[in-house]
mmCIF file of C-alpha atoms in Angstrom:
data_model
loop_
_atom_site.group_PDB
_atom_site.id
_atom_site.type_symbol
_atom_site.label_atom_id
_atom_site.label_comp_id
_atom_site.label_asym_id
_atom_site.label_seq_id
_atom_site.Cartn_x
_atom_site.Cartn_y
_atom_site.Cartn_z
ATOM 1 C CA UNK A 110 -34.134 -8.068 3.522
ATOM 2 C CA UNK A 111 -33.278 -11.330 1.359
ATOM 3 C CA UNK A 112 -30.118 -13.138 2.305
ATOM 4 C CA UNK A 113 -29.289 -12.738 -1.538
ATOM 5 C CA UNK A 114 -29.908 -8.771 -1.023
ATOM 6 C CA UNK A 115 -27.314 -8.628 1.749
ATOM 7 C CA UNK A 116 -24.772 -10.378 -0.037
ATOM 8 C CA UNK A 117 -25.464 -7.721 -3.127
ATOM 9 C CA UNK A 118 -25.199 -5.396 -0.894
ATOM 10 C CA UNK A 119 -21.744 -6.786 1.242
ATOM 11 C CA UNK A 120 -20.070 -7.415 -2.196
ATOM 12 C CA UNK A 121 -20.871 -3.365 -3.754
ATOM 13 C CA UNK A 122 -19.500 -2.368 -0.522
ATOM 14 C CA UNK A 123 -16.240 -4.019 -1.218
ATOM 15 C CA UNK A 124 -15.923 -3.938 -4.525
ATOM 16 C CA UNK A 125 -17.271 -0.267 -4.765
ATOM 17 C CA UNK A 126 -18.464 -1.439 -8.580
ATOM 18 C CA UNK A 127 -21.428 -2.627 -10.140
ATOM 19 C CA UNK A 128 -19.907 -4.207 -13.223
ATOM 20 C CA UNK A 129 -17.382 -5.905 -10.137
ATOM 21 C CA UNK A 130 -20.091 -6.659 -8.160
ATOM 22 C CA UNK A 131 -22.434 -8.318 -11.197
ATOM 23 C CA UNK A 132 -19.612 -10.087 -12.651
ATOM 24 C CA UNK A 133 -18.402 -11.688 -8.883
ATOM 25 C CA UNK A 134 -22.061 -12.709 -7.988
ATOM 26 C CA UNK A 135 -22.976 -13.945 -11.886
ATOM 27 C CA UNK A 136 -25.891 -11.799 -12.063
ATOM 28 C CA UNK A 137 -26.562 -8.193 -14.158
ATOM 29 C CA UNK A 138 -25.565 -4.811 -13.176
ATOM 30 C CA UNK A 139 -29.659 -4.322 -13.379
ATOM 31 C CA UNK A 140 -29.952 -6.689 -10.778
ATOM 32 C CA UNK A 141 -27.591 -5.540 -8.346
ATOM 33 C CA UNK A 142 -28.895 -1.480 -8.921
ATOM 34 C CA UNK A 143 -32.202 -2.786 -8.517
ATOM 35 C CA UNK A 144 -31.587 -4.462 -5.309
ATOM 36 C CA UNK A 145 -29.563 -1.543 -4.160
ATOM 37 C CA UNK A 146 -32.756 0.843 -4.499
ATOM 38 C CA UNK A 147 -34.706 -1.429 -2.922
ATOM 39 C CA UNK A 148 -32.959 -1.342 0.031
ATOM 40 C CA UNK A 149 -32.408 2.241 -0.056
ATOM 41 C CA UNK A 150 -36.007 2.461 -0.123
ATOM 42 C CA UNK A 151 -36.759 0.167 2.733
ATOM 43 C CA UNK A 152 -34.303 1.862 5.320
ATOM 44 C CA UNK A 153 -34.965 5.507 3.884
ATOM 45 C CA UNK A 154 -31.652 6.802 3.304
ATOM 46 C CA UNK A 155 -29.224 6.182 0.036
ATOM 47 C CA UNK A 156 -26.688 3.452 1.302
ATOM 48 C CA UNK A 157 -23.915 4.954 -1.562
ATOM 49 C CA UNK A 158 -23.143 7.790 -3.049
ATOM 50 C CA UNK A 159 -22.577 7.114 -7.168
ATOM 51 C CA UNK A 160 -21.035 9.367 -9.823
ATOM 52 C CA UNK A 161 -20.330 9.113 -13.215
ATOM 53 C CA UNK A 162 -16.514 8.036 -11.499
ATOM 54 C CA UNK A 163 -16.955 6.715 -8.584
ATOM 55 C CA UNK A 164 -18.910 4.750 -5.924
ATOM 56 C CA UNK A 165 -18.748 5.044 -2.423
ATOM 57 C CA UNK A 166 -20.550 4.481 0.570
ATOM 58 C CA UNK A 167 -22.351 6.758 2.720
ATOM 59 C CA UNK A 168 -22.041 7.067 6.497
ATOM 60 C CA UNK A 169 -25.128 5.281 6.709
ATOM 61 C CA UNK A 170 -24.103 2.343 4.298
ATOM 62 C CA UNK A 171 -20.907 2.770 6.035
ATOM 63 C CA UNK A 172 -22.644 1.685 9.440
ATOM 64 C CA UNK A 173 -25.336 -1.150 7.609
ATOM 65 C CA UNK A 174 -22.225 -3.185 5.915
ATOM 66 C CA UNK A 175 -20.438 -3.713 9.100
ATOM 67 C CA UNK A 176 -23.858 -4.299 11.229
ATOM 68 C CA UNK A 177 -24.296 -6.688 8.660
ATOM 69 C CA UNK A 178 -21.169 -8.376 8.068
ATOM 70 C CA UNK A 179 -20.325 -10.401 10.922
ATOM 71 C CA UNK A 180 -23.864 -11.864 10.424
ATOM 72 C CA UNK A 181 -23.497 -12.846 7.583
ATOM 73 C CA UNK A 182 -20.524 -13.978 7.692
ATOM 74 C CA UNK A 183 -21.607 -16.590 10.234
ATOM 75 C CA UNK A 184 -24.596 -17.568 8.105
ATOM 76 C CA UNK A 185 -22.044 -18.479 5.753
ATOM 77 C CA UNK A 186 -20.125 -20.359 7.782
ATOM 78 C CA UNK A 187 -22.432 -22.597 9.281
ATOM 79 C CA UNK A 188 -23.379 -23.271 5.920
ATOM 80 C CA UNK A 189 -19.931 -24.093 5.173
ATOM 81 C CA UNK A 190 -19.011 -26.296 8.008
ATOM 82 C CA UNK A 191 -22.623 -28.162 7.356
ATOM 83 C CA UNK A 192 -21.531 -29.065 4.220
ATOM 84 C CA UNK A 193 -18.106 -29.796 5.114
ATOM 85 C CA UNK A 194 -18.841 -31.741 7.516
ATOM 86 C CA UNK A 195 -21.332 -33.979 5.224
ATOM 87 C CA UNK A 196 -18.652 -34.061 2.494
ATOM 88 C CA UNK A 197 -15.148 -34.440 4.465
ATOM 89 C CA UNK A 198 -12.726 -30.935 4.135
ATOM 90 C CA UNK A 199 -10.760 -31.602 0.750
ATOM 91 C CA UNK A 200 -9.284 -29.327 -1.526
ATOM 92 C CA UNK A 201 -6.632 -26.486 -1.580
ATOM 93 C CA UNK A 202 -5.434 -23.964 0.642
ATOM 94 C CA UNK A 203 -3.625 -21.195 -0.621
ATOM 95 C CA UNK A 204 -1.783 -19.816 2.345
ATOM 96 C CA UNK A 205 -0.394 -15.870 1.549
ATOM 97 C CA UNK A 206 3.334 -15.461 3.434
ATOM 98 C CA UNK A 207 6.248 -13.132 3.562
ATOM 99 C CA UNK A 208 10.054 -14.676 3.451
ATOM 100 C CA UNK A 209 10.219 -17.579 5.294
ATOM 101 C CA UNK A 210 7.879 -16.878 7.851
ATOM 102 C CA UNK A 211 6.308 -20.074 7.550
ATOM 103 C CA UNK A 212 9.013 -22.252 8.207
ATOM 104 C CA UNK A 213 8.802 -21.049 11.566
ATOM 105 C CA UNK A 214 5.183 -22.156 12.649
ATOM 106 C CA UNK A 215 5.911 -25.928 11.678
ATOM 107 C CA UNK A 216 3.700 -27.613 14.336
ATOM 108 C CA UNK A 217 0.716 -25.359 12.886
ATOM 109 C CA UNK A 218 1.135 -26.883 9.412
ATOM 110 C CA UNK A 219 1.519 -29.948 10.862
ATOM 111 C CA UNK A 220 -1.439 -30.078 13.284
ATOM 112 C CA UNK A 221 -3.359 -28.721 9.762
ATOM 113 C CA UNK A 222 -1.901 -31.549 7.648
ATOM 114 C CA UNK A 223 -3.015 -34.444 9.975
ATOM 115 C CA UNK A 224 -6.321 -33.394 11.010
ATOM 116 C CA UNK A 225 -7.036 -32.766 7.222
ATOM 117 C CA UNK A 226 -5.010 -34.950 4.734
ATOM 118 C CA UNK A 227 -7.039 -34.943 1.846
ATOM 119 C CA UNK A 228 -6.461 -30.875 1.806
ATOM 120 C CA UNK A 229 -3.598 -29.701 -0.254
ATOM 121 C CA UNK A 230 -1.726 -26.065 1.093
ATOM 122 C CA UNK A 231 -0.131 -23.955 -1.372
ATOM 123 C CA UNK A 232 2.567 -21.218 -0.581
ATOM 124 C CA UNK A 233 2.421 -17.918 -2.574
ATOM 125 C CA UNK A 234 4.855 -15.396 -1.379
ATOM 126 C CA UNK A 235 3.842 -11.642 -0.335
ATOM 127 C CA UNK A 236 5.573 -8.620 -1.034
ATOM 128 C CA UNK A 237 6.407 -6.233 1.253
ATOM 129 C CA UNK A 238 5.768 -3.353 -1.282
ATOM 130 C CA UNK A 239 2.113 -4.458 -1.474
ATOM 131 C CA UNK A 240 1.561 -6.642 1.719
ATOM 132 C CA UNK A 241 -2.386 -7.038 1.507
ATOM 133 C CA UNK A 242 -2.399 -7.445 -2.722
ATOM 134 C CA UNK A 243 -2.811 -10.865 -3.037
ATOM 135 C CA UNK A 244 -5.201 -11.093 -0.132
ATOM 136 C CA UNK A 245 -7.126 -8.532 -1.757
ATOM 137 C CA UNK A 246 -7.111 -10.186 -4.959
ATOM 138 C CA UNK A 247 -8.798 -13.379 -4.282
ATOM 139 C CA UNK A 248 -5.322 -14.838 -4.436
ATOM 140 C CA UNK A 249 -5.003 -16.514 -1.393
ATOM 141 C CA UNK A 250 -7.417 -17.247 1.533
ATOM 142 C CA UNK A 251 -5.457 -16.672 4.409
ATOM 143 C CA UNK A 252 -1.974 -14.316 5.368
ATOM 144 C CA UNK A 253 0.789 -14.730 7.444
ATOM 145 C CA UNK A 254 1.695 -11.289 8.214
ATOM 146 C CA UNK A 255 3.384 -8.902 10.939
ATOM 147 C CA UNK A 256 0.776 -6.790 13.000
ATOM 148 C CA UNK A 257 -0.873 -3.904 13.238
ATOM 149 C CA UNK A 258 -3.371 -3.872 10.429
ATOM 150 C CA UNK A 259 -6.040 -2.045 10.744
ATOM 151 C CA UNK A 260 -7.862 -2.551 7.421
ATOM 152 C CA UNK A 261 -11.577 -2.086 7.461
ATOM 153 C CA UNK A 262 -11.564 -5.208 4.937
ATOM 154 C CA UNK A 263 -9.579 -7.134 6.822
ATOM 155 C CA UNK A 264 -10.099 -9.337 9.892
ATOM 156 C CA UNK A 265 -7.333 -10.194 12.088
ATOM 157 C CA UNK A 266 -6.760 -13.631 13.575
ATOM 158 C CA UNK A 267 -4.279 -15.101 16.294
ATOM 159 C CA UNK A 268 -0.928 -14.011 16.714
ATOM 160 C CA UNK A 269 1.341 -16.943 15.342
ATOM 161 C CA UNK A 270 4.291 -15.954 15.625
ATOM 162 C CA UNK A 271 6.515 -13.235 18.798
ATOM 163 C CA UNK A 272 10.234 -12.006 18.154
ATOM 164 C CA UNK A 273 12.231 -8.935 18.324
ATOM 165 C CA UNK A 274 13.850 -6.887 16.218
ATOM 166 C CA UNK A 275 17.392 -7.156 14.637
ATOM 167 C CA UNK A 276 19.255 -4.385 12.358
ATOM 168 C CA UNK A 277 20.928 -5.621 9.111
ATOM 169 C CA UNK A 278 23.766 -3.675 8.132
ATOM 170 C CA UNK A 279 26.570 -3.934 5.658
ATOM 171 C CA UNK A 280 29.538 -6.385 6.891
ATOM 172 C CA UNK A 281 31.551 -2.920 6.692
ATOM 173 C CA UNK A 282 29.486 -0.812 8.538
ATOM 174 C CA UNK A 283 30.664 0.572 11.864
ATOM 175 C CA UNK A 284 27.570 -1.292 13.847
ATOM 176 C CA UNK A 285 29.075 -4.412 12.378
ATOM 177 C CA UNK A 286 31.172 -4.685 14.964
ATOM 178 C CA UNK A 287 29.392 -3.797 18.039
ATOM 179 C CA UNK A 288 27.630 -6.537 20.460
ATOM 180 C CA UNK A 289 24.011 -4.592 20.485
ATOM 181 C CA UNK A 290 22.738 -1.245 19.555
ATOM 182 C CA UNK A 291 19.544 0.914 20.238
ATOM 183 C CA UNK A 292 17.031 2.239 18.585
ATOM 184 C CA UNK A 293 18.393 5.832 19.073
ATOM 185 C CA UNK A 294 21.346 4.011 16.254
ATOM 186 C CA UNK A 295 18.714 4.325 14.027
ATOM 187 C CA UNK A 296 19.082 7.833 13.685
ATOM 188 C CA UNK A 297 22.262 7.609 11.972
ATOM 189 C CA UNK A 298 20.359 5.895 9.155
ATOM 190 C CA UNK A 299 18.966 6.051 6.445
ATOM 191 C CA UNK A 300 16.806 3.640 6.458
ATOM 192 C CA UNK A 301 14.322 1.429 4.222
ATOM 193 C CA UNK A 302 11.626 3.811 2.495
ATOM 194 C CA UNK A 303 8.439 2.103 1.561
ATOM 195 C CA UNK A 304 5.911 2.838 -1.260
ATOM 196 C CA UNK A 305 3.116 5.338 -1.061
ATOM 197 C CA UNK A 306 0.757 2.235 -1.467
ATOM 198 C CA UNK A 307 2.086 0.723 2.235
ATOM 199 C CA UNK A 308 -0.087 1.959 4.879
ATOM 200 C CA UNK A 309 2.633 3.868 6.817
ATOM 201 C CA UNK A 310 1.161 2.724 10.183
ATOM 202 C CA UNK A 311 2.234 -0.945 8.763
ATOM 203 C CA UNK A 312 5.679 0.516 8.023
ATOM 204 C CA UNK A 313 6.453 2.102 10.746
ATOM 205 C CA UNK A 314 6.217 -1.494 13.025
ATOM 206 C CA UNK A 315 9.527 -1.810 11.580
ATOM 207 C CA UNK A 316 10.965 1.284 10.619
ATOM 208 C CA UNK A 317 10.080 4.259 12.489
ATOM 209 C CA UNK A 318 9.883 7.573 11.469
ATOM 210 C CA UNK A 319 11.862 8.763 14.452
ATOM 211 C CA UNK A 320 14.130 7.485 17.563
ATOM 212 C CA UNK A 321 12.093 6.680 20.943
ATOM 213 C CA UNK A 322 13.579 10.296 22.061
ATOM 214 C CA UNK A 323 12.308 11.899 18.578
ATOM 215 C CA UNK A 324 15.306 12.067 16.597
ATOM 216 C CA UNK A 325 14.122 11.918 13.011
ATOM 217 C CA UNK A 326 15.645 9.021 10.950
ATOM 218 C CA UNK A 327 16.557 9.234 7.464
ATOM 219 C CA UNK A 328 15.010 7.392 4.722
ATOM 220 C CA UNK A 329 17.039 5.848 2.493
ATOM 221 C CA UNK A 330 15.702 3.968 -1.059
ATOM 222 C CA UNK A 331 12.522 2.458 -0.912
ATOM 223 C CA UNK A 332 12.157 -1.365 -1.039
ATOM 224 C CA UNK A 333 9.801 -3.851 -2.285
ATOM 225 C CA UNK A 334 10.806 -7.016 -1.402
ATOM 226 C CA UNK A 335 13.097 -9.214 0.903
ATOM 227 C CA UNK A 336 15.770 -9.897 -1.473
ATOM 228 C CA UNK A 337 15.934 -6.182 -2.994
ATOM 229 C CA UNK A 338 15.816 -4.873 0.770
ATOM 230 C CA UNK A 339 19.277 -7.232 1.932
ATOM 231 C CA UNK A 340 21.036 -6.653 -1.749
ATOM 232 C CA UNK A 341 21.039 -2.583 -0.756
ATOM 233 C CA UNK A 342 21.947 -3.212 2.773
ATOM 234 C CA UNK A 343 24.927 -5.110 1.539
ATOM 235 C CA UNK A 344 26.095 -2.426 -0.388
ATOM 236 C CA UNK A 345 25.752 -0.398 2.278
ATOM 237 C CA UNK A 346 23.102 2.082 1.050
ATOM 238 C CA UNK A 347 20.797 1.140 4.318
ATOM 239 C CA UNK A 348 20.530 -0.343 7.478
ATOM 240 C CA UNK A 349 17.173 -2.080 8.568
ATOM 241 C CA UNK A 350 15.216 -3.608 11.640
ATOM 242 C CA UNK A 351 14.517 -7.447 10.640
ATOM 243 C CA UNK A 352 12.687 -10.000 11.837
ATOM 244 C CA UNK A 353 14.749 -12.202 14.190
ATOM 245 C CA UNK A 354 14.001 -15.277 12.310
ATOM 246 C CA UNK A 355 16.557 -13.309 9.117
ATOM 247 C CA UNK A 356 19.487 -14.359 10.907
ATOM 248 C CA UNK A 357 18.764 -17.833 10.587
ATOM 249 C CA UNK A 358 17.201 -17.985 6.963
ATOM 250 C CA UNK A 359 19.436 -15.555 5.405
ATOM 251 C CA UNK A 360 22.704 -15.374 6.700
ATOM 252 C CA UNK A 361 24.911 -13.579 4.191
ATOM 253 C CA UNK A 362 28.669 -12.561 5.078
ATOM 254 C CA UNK A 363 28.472 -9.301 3.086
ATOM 255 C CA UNK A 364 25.589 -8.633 6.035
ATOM 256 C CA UNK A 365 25.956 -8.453 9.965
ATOM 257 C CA UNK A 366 22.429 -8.445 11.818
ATOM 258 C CA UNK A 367 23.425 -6.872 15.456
ATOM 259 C CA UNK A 368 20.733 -7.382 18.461
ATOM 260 C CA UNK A 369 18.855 -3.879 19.145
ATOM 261 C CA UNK A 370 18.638 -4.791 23.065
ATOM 262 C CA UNK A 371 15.555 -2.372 23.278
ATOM 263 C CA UNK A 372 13.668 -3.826 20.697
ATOM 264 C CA UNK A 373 9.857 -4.276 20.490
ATOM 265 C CA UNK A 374 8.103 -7.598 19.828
ATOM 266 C CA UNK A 375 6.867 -7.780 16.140
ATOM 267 C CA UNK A 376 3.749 -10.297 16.288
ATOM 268 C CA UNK A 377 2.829 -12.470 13.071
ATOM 269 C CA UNK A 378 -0.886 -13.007 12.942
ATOM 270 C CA UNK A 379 -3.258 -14.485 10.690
ATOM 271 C CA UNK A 380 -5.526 -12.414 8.881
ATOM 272 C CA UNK A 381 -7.862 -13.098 5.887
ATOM 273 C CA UNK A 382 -10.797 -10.465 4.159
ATOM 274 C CA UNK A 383 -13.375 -9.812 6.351
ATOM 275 C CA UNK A 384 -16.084 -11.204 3.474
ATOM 276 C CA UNK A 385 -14.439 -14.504 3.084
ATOM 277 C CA UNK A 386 -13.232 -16.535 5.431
ATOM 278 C CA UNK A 387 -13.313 -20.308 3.335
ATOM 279 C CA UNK A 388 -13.896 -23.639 5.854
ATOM 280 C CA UNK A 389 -9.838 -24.874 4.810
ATOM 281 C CA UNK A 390 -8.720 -21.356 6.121
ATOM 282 C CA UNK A 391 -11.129 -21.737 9.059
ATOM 283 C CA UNK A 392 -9.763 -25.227 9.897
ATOM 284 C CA UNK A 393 -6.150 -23.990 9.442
ATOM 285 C CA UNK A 394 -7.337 -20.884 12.027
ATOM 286 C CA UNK A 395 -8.360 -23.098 14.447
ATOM 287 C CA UNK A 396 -5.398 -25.429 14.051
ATOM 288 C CA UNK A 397 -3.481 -21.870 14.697
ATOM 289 C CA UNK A 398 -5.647 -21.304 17.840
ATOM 290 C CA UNK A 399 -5.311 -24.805 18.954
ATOM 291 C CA UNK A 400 -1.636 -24.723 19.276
ATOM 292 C CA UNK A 401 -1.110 -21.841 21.190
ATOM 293 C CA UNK A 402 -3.222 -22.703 23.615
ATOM 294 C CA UNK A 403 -1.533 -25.606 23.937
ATOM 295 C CA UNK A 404 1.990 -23.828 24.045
ATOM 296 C CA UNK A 405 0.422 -21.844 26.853
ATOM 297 C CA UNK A 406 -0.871 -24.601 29.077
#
């Protein structure tokens, strides 16, 4: 199989369209169906099933794109860091995160910024209504984001960033004046809904569907972003587990964020699509990498 087959072939299985598939590589939709049956025919089994509607893999195709995919994804890369290295890393990196997230992995940006200062890194901010959209989109090449995803497109890289949980209630609430609660608290709720488009696994790293001893906990209006999520709590239409690092970036006094003294830890990784992983988002990985082993030594 041609190298310029499998990348046909990686980019359907993503995009799941031919006209998105021609128009990404710069090629016809004739040229990516004929390359398509041509490797149907070689391995003897259709690698997607296509309707008038839809496309979609197979089990088979299914099992050939991610056989395939870390392969070629290194092919890539050493292609990448040949050239980079020949050339000198320059450029922009468009860095995905949510809040102000960032502002508390300084040394990272800083280790980036010196080892590569002819690179540029600009900050577009992610929703929490649609956390892997502009990831998705092409938008930017890596995330800062909390963990788990499990996202077949998605690859996850090292954890940046450890800290409990807080809860963020109204200045009038009763838990406004306590020293700590639990997460059984949370059953007085309601808490933060999310949108049908969140994976719910996602959600539930920071509001659960139900105590540690089962209690259900009521869901409250859904949110899609930081500032719409602490503008309800305020007026005391829902309490929320936060991110420690809230308290210190948006203190409000119409808000009290109380210590939940059995919290989890909510890690921050990296993560970036599994297809495309660009040498300024590699370099900024290893950066990552670099520093935290260096925290841990």
């Amino acid at each position: 199989m041609e190298l310029r087959d499998i990348e046909i072939f990686l980019v359907l299985a993503e995009e799941l369209h031919f006209g998105r598939t021609a128009d990404r590589l710069l090629i016809s939709s004739a040229r990516v169906s004929q390359a398509i049956k041509q490797q149907e025919r070689r391995i003897g089994a259709p690698l997607f099933e296509r309707t008038s509607r839809r496309v979609a893999l197979t089990p088979i195709g299914d099992q050939l794109r991610e056989d395939l995919a870390a392969g070629y994804q290194r092919i890539q890369d050493g292609i990448e860091r040949a050239a980079a290295s020949a050339r000198g890393l320059t450029g922009t990196l468009r860095l995905g995160t949510m809040d102000a997230t960032l502002a508390e992995i300084p040394e990272i940006l800083e280790a980036f910024r010196t080892r590569h200062p002819d690179c540029e890194v600009r900050i577009r901010e992610a929703h929490i209504g649609n956390p892997f959209g502009l990831l998705r989109a092409g938008e930017v090449d890596l995330q800062l984001v909390w963990l788990p995803v499990e996202e077949p497109d998605l690859t996850v890289g090292p954890i940046v960033l450890t800290e409990p949980l807080v809860l963020a209630v109204s200045a009038r609430h009763e838990f406004a004046r306590r020293e700590s609660v639990s997460l059984e608290d949370l059953a007085v709720g309601p808490v933060f809904g999310f949108d049908d488009s969140v994976p719910a696994y996602w959600a539930e790293a920071i509001n659960p569907a139900q105590t540690p001893s089962g209690k259900p906990i009521p869901r409250g209006p859904v949110s899609s972003t930081a500032h719409e999520t602490l503008t309800t709590i305020a007026a005391g239409l829902a309490i929320s587990p936060v991110p420690l690092h809230a308290v210190k970036y948006f203190p409000r006094g119409d808000i009290a964020y109380v210590p939940i003294h059995d919290s989890p830890m909510l890690s921050w990784a990296l993560i970036h699509r599994t297809a495309a992983l660009s040498p300024l988002a590699r370099a900024f990985t290893r950066a990552a990498e670099d520093m935290s082993a260096a925290a841990e030594s």
